[in-house]
Amino acid sequence: MKKKVGKIIVLVVALLAVASLVYTRWPGSLEKLIDTDPASVKDLTAYSVVAGVEEGAPYIHTTMLPYQAQEENAAHFTTVMELLQSTDYRPSLRNLLPWPQYIENLNSYDGTTVWVNLNLGEDSCRLVFYGEYVGLEPESDRGDFTLYRAADSTVRTKLLEYVAEHGWRD
């Protein structure tokens, strides 16, 4: 009897381990992430924040890539959308926790953050690139993030550089 219980426990633990590996390693596209076709994105805005200490003095540099409509500012809109679509997104196990996930509580902050607000027509969402995480925050549920990791970890850096180069700096 003890051997059967031990085998069942080992089997359950093994199934949970396999299920968590599949859940966190199964990539999803931007379409799956925002739950709509990326072509339906009407417009976007992007912000970047770089914080740090230089010569003993703290600094915060904020850059904004203002309203970019699909029709009006096609070059910036297209570039940002291509960057967002250039990687797959893998969900975090933190999404399975029963309480809300706040991206600010993660320990992966390195002084840089990029926000991309997407207008999906009747709805909108915000993607926040924060450390190694990408948080998806729907308009209807501000503050509660669904957490992902970008398969290509350089996407955040590319977005940061693009917004810094083409945006307005405070």
Short mmCIF file of N, CA and C in Angstrom, two decimals:
data_model
loop_
_atom_site.label_atom_id
_atom_site.label_comp_id
_atom_site.label_asym_id
_atom_site.label_seq_id
_atom_site.Cartn_x
_atom_site.Cartn_y
_atom_site.Cartn_z
N MET A 1 0.82 -1.19 0.00
CA MET A 1 0.00 0.00 0.00
C MET A 1 0.87 1.26 0.00
N LYS A 2 1.93 1.23 0.83
CA LYS A 2 2.81 2.40 0.90
C LYS A 2 3.51 2.63 -0.43
N LYS A 3 3.84 1.56 -1.12
CA LYS A 3 4.50 1.70 -2.41
C LYS A 3 3.56 2.32 -3.44
N LYS A 4 2.27 1.95 -3.40
CA LYS A 4 1.30 2.52 -4.33
C LYS A 4 1.13 4.01 -4.07
N VAL A 5 1.04 4.41 -2.80
CA VAL A 5 0.88 5.82 -2.46
C VAL A 5 2.13 6.59 -2.91
N GLY A 6 3.29 6.01 -2.68
CA GLY A 6 4.55 6.65 -3.10
C GLY A 6 4.61 6.82 -4.61
N LYS A 7 4.18 5.81 -5.35
CA LYS A 7 4.18 5.89 -6.81
C LYS A 7 3.18 6.96 -7.29
N ILE A 8 2.03 7.02 -6.65
CA ILE A 8 1.04 8.02 -7.03
C ILE A 8 1.57 9.42 -6.78
N ILE A 9 2.22 9.62 -5.65
CA ILE A 9 2.80 10.94 -5.34
C ILE A 9 3.87 11.31 -6.35
N VAL A 10 4.74 10.40 -6.68
CA VAL A 10 5.79 10.66 -7.67
C VAL A 10 5.17 10.96 -9.03
N LEU A 11 4.13 10.23 -9.40
CA LEU A 11 3.45 10.45 -10.67
C LEU A 11 2.80 11.83 -10.71
N VAL A 12 2.14 12.24 -9.64
CA VAL A 12 1.49 13.55 -9.57
C VAL A 12 2.55 14.66 -9.67
N VAL A 13 3.64 14.51 -8.93
CA VAL A 13 4.71 15.51 -8.98
C VAL A 13 5.30 15.59 -10.38
N ALA A 14 5.52 14.46 -11.01
CA ALA A 14 6.07 14.43 -12.37
C ALA A 14 5.10 15.10 -13.35
N LEU A 15 3.81 14.83 -13.23
CA LEU A 15 2.82 15.45 -14.11
C LEU A 15 2.77 16.96 -13.91
N LEU A 16 2.84 17.41 -12.66
CA LEU A 16 2.87 18.85 -12.39
C LEU A 16 4.11 19.50 -12.99
N ALA A 17 5.26 18.83 -12.88
CA ALA A 17 6.50 19.37 -13.43
C ALA A 17 6.41 19.46 -14.96
N VAL A 18 5.89 18.44 -15.60
CA VAL A 18 5.75 18.46 -17.05
C VAL A 18 4.74 19.53 -17.47
N ALA A 19 3.64 19.63 -16.75
CA ALA A 19 2.63 20.63 -17.09
C ALA A 19 3.18 22.05 -16.94
N SER A 20 3.96 22.30 -15.90
CA SER A 20 4.53 23.64 -15.72
C SER A 20 5.58 23.95 -16.79
N LEU A 21 6.34 22.95 -17.19
CA LEU A 21 7.32 23.16 -18.28
C LEU A 21 6.60 23.47 -19.59
N VAL A 22 5.56 22.73 -19.88
CA VAL A 22 4.80 22.98 -21.12
C VAL A 22 4.18 24.37 -21.06
N TYR A 23 3.60 24.74 -19.92
CA TYR A 23 2.95 26.04 -19.78
C TYR A 23 3.92 27.19 -19.97
N THR A 24 5.10 27.10 -19.39
CA THR A 24 6.06 28.21 -19.46
C THR A 24 6.92 28.19 -20.72
N ARG A 25 6.98 27.09 -21.42
CA ARG A 25 7.83 27.01 -22.61
C ARG A 25 7.06 27.07 -23.91
N TRP A 26 5.74 26.96 -23.84
CA TRP A 26 4.92 26.98 -25.05
C TRP A 26 4.77 28.43 -25.50
N PRO A 27 5.39 28.80 -26.61
CA PRO A 27 5.36 30.21 -27.01
C PRO A 27 4.02 30.60 -27.63
N GLY A 28 3.71 31.87 -27.47
CA GLY A 28 2.52 32.43 -28.09
C GLY A 28 2.90 33.70 -28.83
N SER A 29 2.22 33.97 -29.90
CA SER A 29 2.50 35.16 -30.70
C SER A 29 1.86 36.39 -30.06
N LEU A 30 2.13 37.56 -30.64
CA LEU A 30 1.48 38.78 -30.18
C LEU A 30 -0.04 38.66 -30.32
N GLU A 31 -0.48 38.02 -31.39
CA GLU A 31 -1.92 37.82 -31.60
C GLU A 31 -2.55 37.06 -30.44
N LYS A 32 -1.88 36.03 -29.98
CA LYS A 32 -2.39 35.26 -28.85
C LYS A 32 -2.32 36.09 -27.57
N LEU A 33 -1.28 36.88 -27.45
CA LEU A 33 -1.08 37.70 -26.25
C LEU A 33 -2.19 38.73 -26.09
N ILE A 34 -2.50 39.47 -27.15
CA ILE A 34 -3.53 40.52 -27.06
C ILE A 34 -4.91 40.02 -27.44
N ASP A 35 -5.01 38.75 -27.81
CA ASP A 35 -6.27 38.09 -28.11
C ASP A 35 -7.04 38.73 -29.26
N THR A 36 -6.29 39.24 -30.22
CA THR A 36 -6.90 39.78 -31.44
C THR A 36 -5.81 39.86 -32.52
N ASP A 37 -6.23 40.02 -33.73
CA ASP A 37 -5.29 40.16 -34.84
C ASP A 37 -4.53 41.48 -34.71
N PRO A 38 -3.18 41.46 -34.74
CA PRO A 38 -2.42 42.71 -34.64
C PRO A 38 -2.79 43.73 -35.72
N ALA A 39 -3.33 43.28 -36.84
CA ALA A 39 -3.74 44.21 -37.89
C ALA A 39 -4.92 45.08 -37.44
N SER A 40 -5.62 44.66 -36.39
CA SER A 40 -6.75 45.44 -35.89
C SER A 40 -6.34 46.54 -34.92
N VAL A 41 -5.06 46.64 -34.61
CA VAL A 41 -4.58 47.72 -33.75
C VAL A 41 -4.72 49.03 -34.52
N LYS A 42 -5.46 49.96 -33.96
CA LYS A 42 -5.76 51.23 -34.64
C LYS A 42 -4.63 52.24 -34.46
N ASP A 43 -4.12 52.34 -33.24
CA ASP A 43 -3.03 53.27 -32.97
C ASP A 43 -2.30 52.83 -31.71
N LEU A 44 -1.18 53.47 -31.45
CA LEU A 44 -0.38 53.12 -30.28
C LEU A 44 0.38 54.34 -29.78
N THR A 45 0.79 54.27 -28.54
CA THR A 45 1.74 55.21 -27.97
C THR A 45 2.77 54.38 -27.24
N ALA A 46 3.97 54.92 -27.12
CA ALA A 46 5.04 54.20 -26.43
C ALA A 46 5.81 55.16 -25.55
N TYR A 47 6.20 54.67 -24.39
CA TYR A 47 6.97 55.46 -23.43
C TYR A 47 8.15 54.63 -22.97
N SER A 48 9.25 55.29 -22.68
CA SER A 48 10.38 54.59 -22.08
C SER A 48 10.88 55.40 -20.89
N VAL A 49 11.33 54.70 -19.89
CA VAL A 49 11.91 55.32 -18.70
C VAL A 49 13.24 54.63 -18.43
N VAL A 50 14.27 55.45 -18.31
CA VAL A 50 15.59 54.94 -17.94
C VAL A 50 15.99 55.66 -16.66
N ALA A 51 16.23 54.91 -15.62
CA ALA A 51 16.60 55.49 -14.33
C ALA A 51 17.94 54.93 -13.89
N GLY A 52 18.68 55.74 -13.17
CA GLY A 52 19.96 55.27 -12.67
C GLY A 52 20.65 56.35 -11.86
N VAL A 53 21.94 56.11 -11.62
CA VAL A 53 22.77 57.06 -10.87
C VAL A 53 24.02 57.32 -11.70
N GLU A 54 24.32 58.59 -11.91
CA GLU A 54 25.48 58.98 -12.68
C GLU A 54 26.28 60.00 -11.87
N GLU A 55 27.52 59.69 -11.60
CA GLU A 55 28.40 60.55 -10.80
C GLU A 55 27.75 60.94 -9.48
N GLY A 56 27.11 59.98 -8.84
CA GLY A 56 26.51 60.20 -7.54
C GLY A 56 25.16 60.88 -7.55
N ALA A 57 24.65 61.24 -8.71
CA ALA A 57 23.35 61.92 -8.79
C ALA A 57 22.34 61.03 -9.51
N PRO A 58 21.15 60.86 -8.91
CA PRO A 58 20.14 60.05 -9.58
C PRO A 58 19.55 60.78 -10.79
N TYR A 59 19.12 60.01 -11.77
CA TYR A 59 18.47 60.60 -12.94
C TYR A 59 17.34 59.70 -13.41
N ILE A 60 16.39 60.31 -14.08
CA ILE A 60 15.31 59.59 -14.75
C ILE A 60 15.10 60.27 -16.09
N HIS A 61 15.27 59.52 -17.16
CA HIS A 61 15.03 60.03 -18.52
C HIS A 61 13.76 59.37 -19.05
N THR A 62 12.81 60.19 -19.39
CA THR A 62 11.53 59.71 -19.93
C THR A 62 11.43 60.14 -21.39
N THR A 63 11.06 59.21 -22.25
CA THR A 63 10.87 59.51 -23.66
C THR A 63 9.51 59.00 -24.08
N MET A 64 8.82 59.78 -24.89
CA MET A 64 7.50 59.40 -25.35
C MET A 64 7.45 59.41 -26.87
N LEU A 65 6.96 58.32 -27.42
CA LEU A 65 6.64 58.26 -28.84
C LEU A 65 5.13 58.47 -28.90
N PRO A 66 4.70 59.71 -29.22
CA PRO A 66 3.28 60.03 -29.07
C PRO A 66 2.40 59.26 -30.03
N TYR A 67 1.14 59.54 -29.93
CA TYR A 67 0.09 58.90 -30.73
C TYR A 67 0.57 58.57 -32.14
N GLN A 68 0.55 57.29 -32.45
CA GLN A 68 0.95 56.81 -33.77
C GLN A 68 -0.22 56.05 -34.38
N ALA A 69 -0.93 56.70 -35.29
CA ALA A 69 -2.07 56.05 -35.95
C ALA A 69 -1.57 55.20 -37.10
N GLN A 70 -2.27 54.13 -37.35
CA GLN A 70 -1.88 53.21 -38.40
C GLN A 70 -1.79 53.91 -39.75
N GLU A 71 -2.70 54.84 -40.01
CA GLU A 71 -2.73 55.51 -41.32
C GLU A 71 -1.81 56.72 -41.37
N GLU A 72 -1.74 57.49 -40.29
CA GLU A 72 -1.05 58.78 -40.32
C GLU A 72 0.47 58.66 -40.21
N ASN A 73 0.95 57.92 -39.25
CA ASN A 73 2.39 57.80 -38.99
C ASN A 73 2.82 56.36 -39.22
N ALA A 74 2.63 55.91 -40.41
CA ALA A 74 2.82 54.50 -40.72
C ALA A 74 4.22 53.98 -40.40
N ALA A 75 5.24 54.80 -40.58
CA ALA A 75 6.61 54.31 -40.36
C ALA A 75 6.84 53.94 -38.89
N HIS A 76 6.52 54.84 -37.97
CA HIS A 76 6.71 54.54 -36.54
C HIS A 76 5.78 53.43 -36.08
N PHE A 77 4.52 53.52 -36.49
CA PHE A 77 3.54 52.50 -36.13
C PHE A 77 4.01 51.12 -36.58
N THR A 78 4.40 51.02 -37.84
CA THR A 78 4.82 49.75 -38.41
C THR A 78 6.06 49.20 -37.72
N THR A 79 7.03 50.06 -37.43
CA THR A 79 8.26 49.61 -36.78
C THR A 79 7.98 49.06 -35.39
N VAL A 80 7.20 49.77 -34.60
CA VAL A 80 6.89 49.29 -33.25
C VAL A 80 6.10 47.99 -33.31
N MET A 81 5.13 47.90 -34.20
CA MET A 81 4.36 46.66 -34.33
C MET A 81 5.25 45.50 -34.79
N GLU A 82 6.17 45.77 -35.71
CA GLU A 82 7.09 44.71 -36.16
C GLU A 82 7.97 44.24 -35.01
N LEU A 83 8.43 45.17 -34.18
CA LEU A 83 9.24 44.78 -33.03
C LEU A 83 8.43 43.92 -32.06
N LEU A 84 7.19 44.31 -31.81
CA LEU A 84 6.33 43.52 -30.91
C LEU A 84 6.04 42.14 -31.49
N GLN A 85 5.90 42.04 -32.81
CA GLN A 85 5.59 40.77 -33.44
C GLN A 85 6.83 39.93 -33.74
N SER A 86 8.02 40.47 -33.50
CA SER A 86 9.26 39.76 -33.85
C SER A 86 9.63 38.66 -32.86
N THR A 87 8.91 38.54 -31.79
CA THR A 87 9.21 37.51 -30.79
C THR A 87 7.95 36.79 -30.38
N ASP A 88 8.14 35.66 -29.74
CA ASP A 88 7.03 34.95 -29.11
C ASP A 88 7.06 35.28 -27.63
N TYR A 89 5.95 35.06 -26.96
CA TYR A 89 5.81 35.37 -25.54
C TYR A 89 5.45 34.10 -24.79
N ARG A 90 6.16 33.86 -23.69
CA ARG A 90 5.92 32.66 -22.88
C ARG A 90 5.33 33.06 -21.54
N PRO A 91 4.24 32.45 -21.14
CA PRO A 91 3.60 32.83 -19.87
C PRO A 91 4.46 32.45 -18.66
N SER A 92 4.30 33.21 -17.60
CA SER A 92 5.00 32.96 -16.34
C SER A 92 4.12 32.11 -15.42
N LEU A 93 4.76 31.30 -14.60
CA LEU A 93 4.01 30.51 -13.62
C LEU A 93 3.31 31.41 -12.60
N ARG A 94 3.76 32.65 -12.46
CA ARG A 94 3.12 33.58 -11.52
C ARG A 94 1.66 33.83 -11.89
N ASN A 95 1.30 33.62 -13.15
CA ASN A 95 -0.09 33.82 -13.58
C ASN A 95 -1.04 32.84 -12.92
N LEU A 96 -0.52 31.73 -12.43
CA LEU A 96 -1.36 30.71 -11.82
C LEU A 96 -1.65 30.99 -10.35
N LEU A 97 -0.99 32.01 -9.80
CA LEU A 97 -1.24 32.36 -8.40
C LEU A 97 -2.63 33.00 -8.28
N PRO A 98 -3.31 32.78 -7.16
CA PRO A 98 -4.69 33.27 -7.05
C PRO A 98 -4.84 34.77 -6.77
N TRP A 99 -3.76 35.49 -6.56
CA TRP A 99 -3.85 36.92 -6.29
C TRP A 99 -3.31 37.72 -7.47
N PRO A 100 -3.67 39.01 -7.54
CA PRO A 100 -3.23 39.84 -8.68
C PRO A 100 -1.71 39.96 -8.74
N GLN A 101 -1.20 40.08 -9.95
CA GLN A 101 0.23 40.25 -10.17
C GLN A 101 0.52 41.71 -10.50
N TYR A 102 1.36 42.33 -9.72
CA TYR A 102 1.76 43.71 -9.95
C TYR A 102 3.19 43.71 -10.44
N ILE A 103 3.38 44.26 -11.61
CA ILE A 103 4.70 44.20 -12.25
C ILE A 103 5.76 44.93 -11.44
N GLU A 104 5.35 45.93 -10.68
CA GLU A 104 6.31 46.69 -9.88
C GLU A 104 6.89 45.86 -8.74
N ASN A 105 6.24 44.76 -8.38
CA ASN A 105 6.70 43.92 -7.28
C ASN A 105 7.73 42.88 -7.71
N LEU A 106 8.04 42.82 -8.99
CA LEU A 106 8.99 41.82 -9.46
C LEU A 106 10.41 42.27 -9.16
N ASN A 107 11.28 41.31 -8.98
CA ASN A 107 12.67 41.62 -8.61
C ASN A 107 13.59 41.76 -9.80
N SER A 108 13.06 41.89 -10.99
CA SER A 108 13.91 41.91 -12.18
C SER A 108 14.14 43.31 -12.74
N TYR A 109 13.83 44.35 -11.98
CA TYR A 109 13.95 45.72 -12.50
C TYR A 109 15.42 46.11 -12.62
N ASP A 110 15.79 46.64 -13.78
CA ASP A 110 17.18 47.04 -14.02
C ASP A 110 17.31 48.52 -14.36
N GLY A 111 16.26 49.29 -14.09
CA GLY A 111 16.32 50.72 -14.36
C GLY A 111 15.68 51.14 -15.67
N THR A 112 15.22 50.20 -16.48
CA THR A 112 14.58 50.55 -17.75
C THR A 112 13.21 49.90 -17.85
N THR A 113 12.28 50.68 -18.38
CA THR A 113 10.92 50.19 -18.59
C THR A 113 10.42 50.77 -19.90
N VAL A 114 9.68 49.98 -20.65
CA VAL A 114 9.04 50.45 -21.88
C VAL A 114 7.56 50.09 -21.80
N TRP A 115 6.69 51.08 -22.01
CA TRP A 115 5.25 50.88 -22.07
C TRP A 115 4.81 51.05 -23.51
N VAL A 116 3.96 50.17 -23.99
CA VAL A 116 3.34 50.33 -25.31
C VAL A 116 1.84 50.16 -25.10
N ASN A 117 1.12 51.24 -25.37
CA ASN A 117 -0.35 51.22 -25.26
C ASN A 117 -0.93 50.96 -26.64
N LEU A 118 -1.77 49.94 -26.73
CA LEU A 118 -2.37 49.56 -28.00
C LEU A 118 -3.87 49.82 -27.97
N ASN A 119 -4.36 50.55 -28.95
CA ASN A 119 -5.80 50.79 -29.10
C ASN A 119 -6.32 49.72 -30.04
N LEU A 120 -7.19 48.86 -29.53
CA LEU A 120 -7.71 47.74 -30.31
C LEU A 120 -9.11 48.02 -30.85
N GLY A 121 -9.50 49.27 -30.90
CA GLY A 121 -10.84 49.62 -31.36
C GLY A 121 -11.75 49.83 -30.16
N GLU A 122 -12.53 48.82 -29.80
CA GLU A 122 -13.43 48.93 -28.66
C GLU A 122 -12.71 48.73 -27.35
N ASP A 123 -11.56 48.16 -27.36
CA ASP A 123 -10.79 47.89 -26.15
C ASP A 123 -9.36 48.37 -26.35
N SER A 124 -8.59 48.34 -25.31
CA SER A 124 -7.18 48.68 -25.42
C SER A 124 -6.41 47.87 -24.37
N CYS A 125 -5.11 47.83 -24.52
CA CYS A 125 -4.28 47.13 -23.55
C CYS A 125 -2.92 47.81 -23.50
N ARG A 126 -2.19 47.49 -22.47
CA ARG A 126 -0.85 48.04 -22.28
C ARG A 126 0.12 46.88 -22.11
N LEU A 127 1.20 46.94 -22.88
CA LEU A 127 2.31 46.01 -22.70
C LEU A 127 3.42 46.75 -21.97
N VAL A 128 3.90 46.18 -20.88
CA VAL A 128 4.96 46.81 -20.09
C VAL A 128 6.16 45.87 -20.09
N PHE A 129 7.25 46.33 -20.67
CA PHE A 129 8.50 45.57 -20.69
C PHE A 129 9.30 46.03 -19.47
N TYR A 130 9.38 45.17 -18.47
CA TYR A 130 9.92 45.50 -17.16
C TYR A 130 10.92 44.42 -16.77
N GLY A 131 12.20 44.73 -16.85
CA GLY A 131 13.20 43.70 -16.58
C GLY A 131 13.06 42.57 -17.58
N GLU A 132 13.04 41.37 -17.07
CA GLU A 132 12.90 40.21 -17.96
C GLU A 132 11.45 39.88 -18.28
N TYR A 133 10.52 40.60 -17.69
CA TYR A 133 9.10 40.32 -17.87
C TYR A 133 8.44 41.27 -18.85
N VAL A 134 7.36 40.77 -19.44
CA VAL A 134 6.45 41.58 -20.23
C VAL A 134 5.10 41.42 -19.55
N GLY A 135 4.54 42.54 -19.10
CA GLY A 135 3.24 42.49 -18.46
C GLY A 135 2.17 42.95 -19.42
N LEU A 136 1.08 42.22 -19.48
CA LEU A 136 -0.07 42.60 -20.28
C LEU A 136 -1.13 43.11 -19.31
N GLU A 137 -1.53 44.36 -19.49
CA GLU A 137 -2.52 44.97 -18.62
C GLU A 137 -3.71 45.40 -19.47
N PRO A 138 -4.84 44.69 -19.37
CA PRO A 138 -6.01 45.10 -20.14
C PRO A 138 -6.61 46.38 -19.58
N GLU A 139 -7.24 47.15 -20.46
CA GLU A 139 -7.89 48.41 -20.05
C GLU A 139 -8.93 48.16 -18.98
N SER A 140 -9.62 47.04 -19.08
CA SER A 140 -10.72 46.76 -18.17
C SER A 140 -10.24 46.35 -16.77
N ASP A 141 -8.96 46.07 -16.61
CA ASP A 141 -8.47 45.57 -15.32
C ASP A 141 -7.12 46.19 -15.00
N ARG A 142 -7.08 47.51 -14.85
CA ARG A 142 -5.83 48.21 -14.60
C ARG A 142 -5.18 47.74 -13.31
N GLY A 143 -3.89 47.52 -13.37
CA GLY A 143 -3.12 47.14 -12.20
C GLY A 143 -2.86 45.66 -12.10
N ASP A 144 -3.71 44.82 -12.67
CA ASP A 144 -3.52 43.38 -12.61
C ASP A 144 -2.91 42.91 -13.93
N PHE A 145 -1.70 42.41 -13.86
CA PHE A 145 -0.96 42.03 -15.06
C PHE A 145 -0.99 40.53 -15.27
N THR A 146 -1.00 40.14 -16.54
CA THR A 146 -0.68 38.78 -16.93
C THR A 146 0.77 38.83 -17.38
N LEU A 147 1.61 38.01 -16.78
CA LEU A 147 3.05 38.11 -17.00
C LEU A 147 3.55 37.11 -18.03
N TYR A 148 4.46 37.59 -18.84
CA TYR A 148 5.09 36.79 -19.89
C TYR A 148 6.58 37.08 -19.89
N ARG A 149 7.30 36.27 -20.63
CA ARG A 149 8.71 36.54 -20.94
C ARG A 149 8.84 36.48 -22.45
N ALA A 150 9.53 37.46 -23.00
CA ALA A 150 9.75 37.47 -24.45
C ALA A 150 10.79 36.41 -24.80
N ALA A 151 10.51 35.62 -25.82
CA ALA A 151 11.47 34.60 -26.25
C ALA A 151 12.77 35.26 -26.71
N ASP A 152 12.67 36.42 -27.34
CA ASP A 152 13.84 37.20 -27.74
C ASP A 152 14.00 38.33 -26.72
N SER A 153 14.95 38.18 -25.83
CA SER A 153 15.12 39.13 -24.73
C SER A 153 15.63 40.50 -25.19
N THR A 154 16.01 40.63 -26.46
CA THR A 154 16.51 41.92 -26.95
C THR A 154 15.38 42.85 -27.43
N VAL A 155 14.15 42.35 -27.46
CA VAL A 155 13.03 43.18 -27.94
C VAL A 155 12.88 44.42 -27.07
N ARG A 156 13.00 44.29 -25.77
CA ARG A 156 12.86 45.45 -24.89
C ARG A 156 13.93 46.48 -25.20
N THR A 157 15.16 46.05 -25.39
CA THR A 157 16.25 46.97 -25.72
C THR A 157 16.00 47.64 -27.06
N LYS A 158 15.53 46.89 -28.05
CA LYS A 158 15.24 47.47 -29.36
C LYS A 158 14.12 48.50 -29.27
N LEU A 159 13.07 48.20 -28.50
CA LEU A 159 11.99 49.16 -28.30
C LEU A 159 12.49 50.40 -27.58
N LEU A 160 13.29 50.21 -26.56
CA LEU A 160 13.85 51.32 -25.79
C LEU A 160 14.67 52.24 -26.69
N GLU A 161 15.53 51.65 -27.51
CA GLU A 161 16.37 52.43 -28.43
C GLU A 161 15.52 53.15 -29.48
N TYR A 162 14.49 52.49 -29.99
CA TYR A 162 13.66 53.11 -31.01
C TYR A 162 12.88 54.30 -30.44
N VAL A 163 12.28 54.11 -29.27
CA VAL A 163 11.54 55.19 -28.63
C VAL A 163 12.48 56.34 -28.28
N ALA A 164 13.67 56.03 -27.79
CA ALA A 164 14.63 57.07 -27.44
C ALA A 164 15.08 57.86 -28.68
N GLU A 165 15.23 57.18 -29.79
CA GLU A 165 15.70 57.84 -31.01
C GLU A 165 14.61 58.67 -31.69
N HIS A 166 13.37 58.21 -31.65
CA HIS A 166 12.32 58.87 -32.42
C HIS A 166 11.27 59.61 -31.56
N GLY A 167 11.38 59.47 -30.26
CA GLY A 167 10.39 60.09 -29.39
C GLY A 167 10.80 61.45 -28.86
N TRP A 168 9.95 62.01 -28.01
CA TRP A 168 10.21 63.29 -27.36
C TRP A 168 10.74 63.00 -25.98
N ARG A 169 11.83 63.61 -25.64
CA ARG A 169 12.47 63.36 -24.34
C ARG A 169 12.16 64.48 -23.36
N ASP A 170 11.81 64.08 -22.16
CA ASP A 170 11.58 65.06 -21.08
C ASP A 170 12.90 65.43 -20.42
#
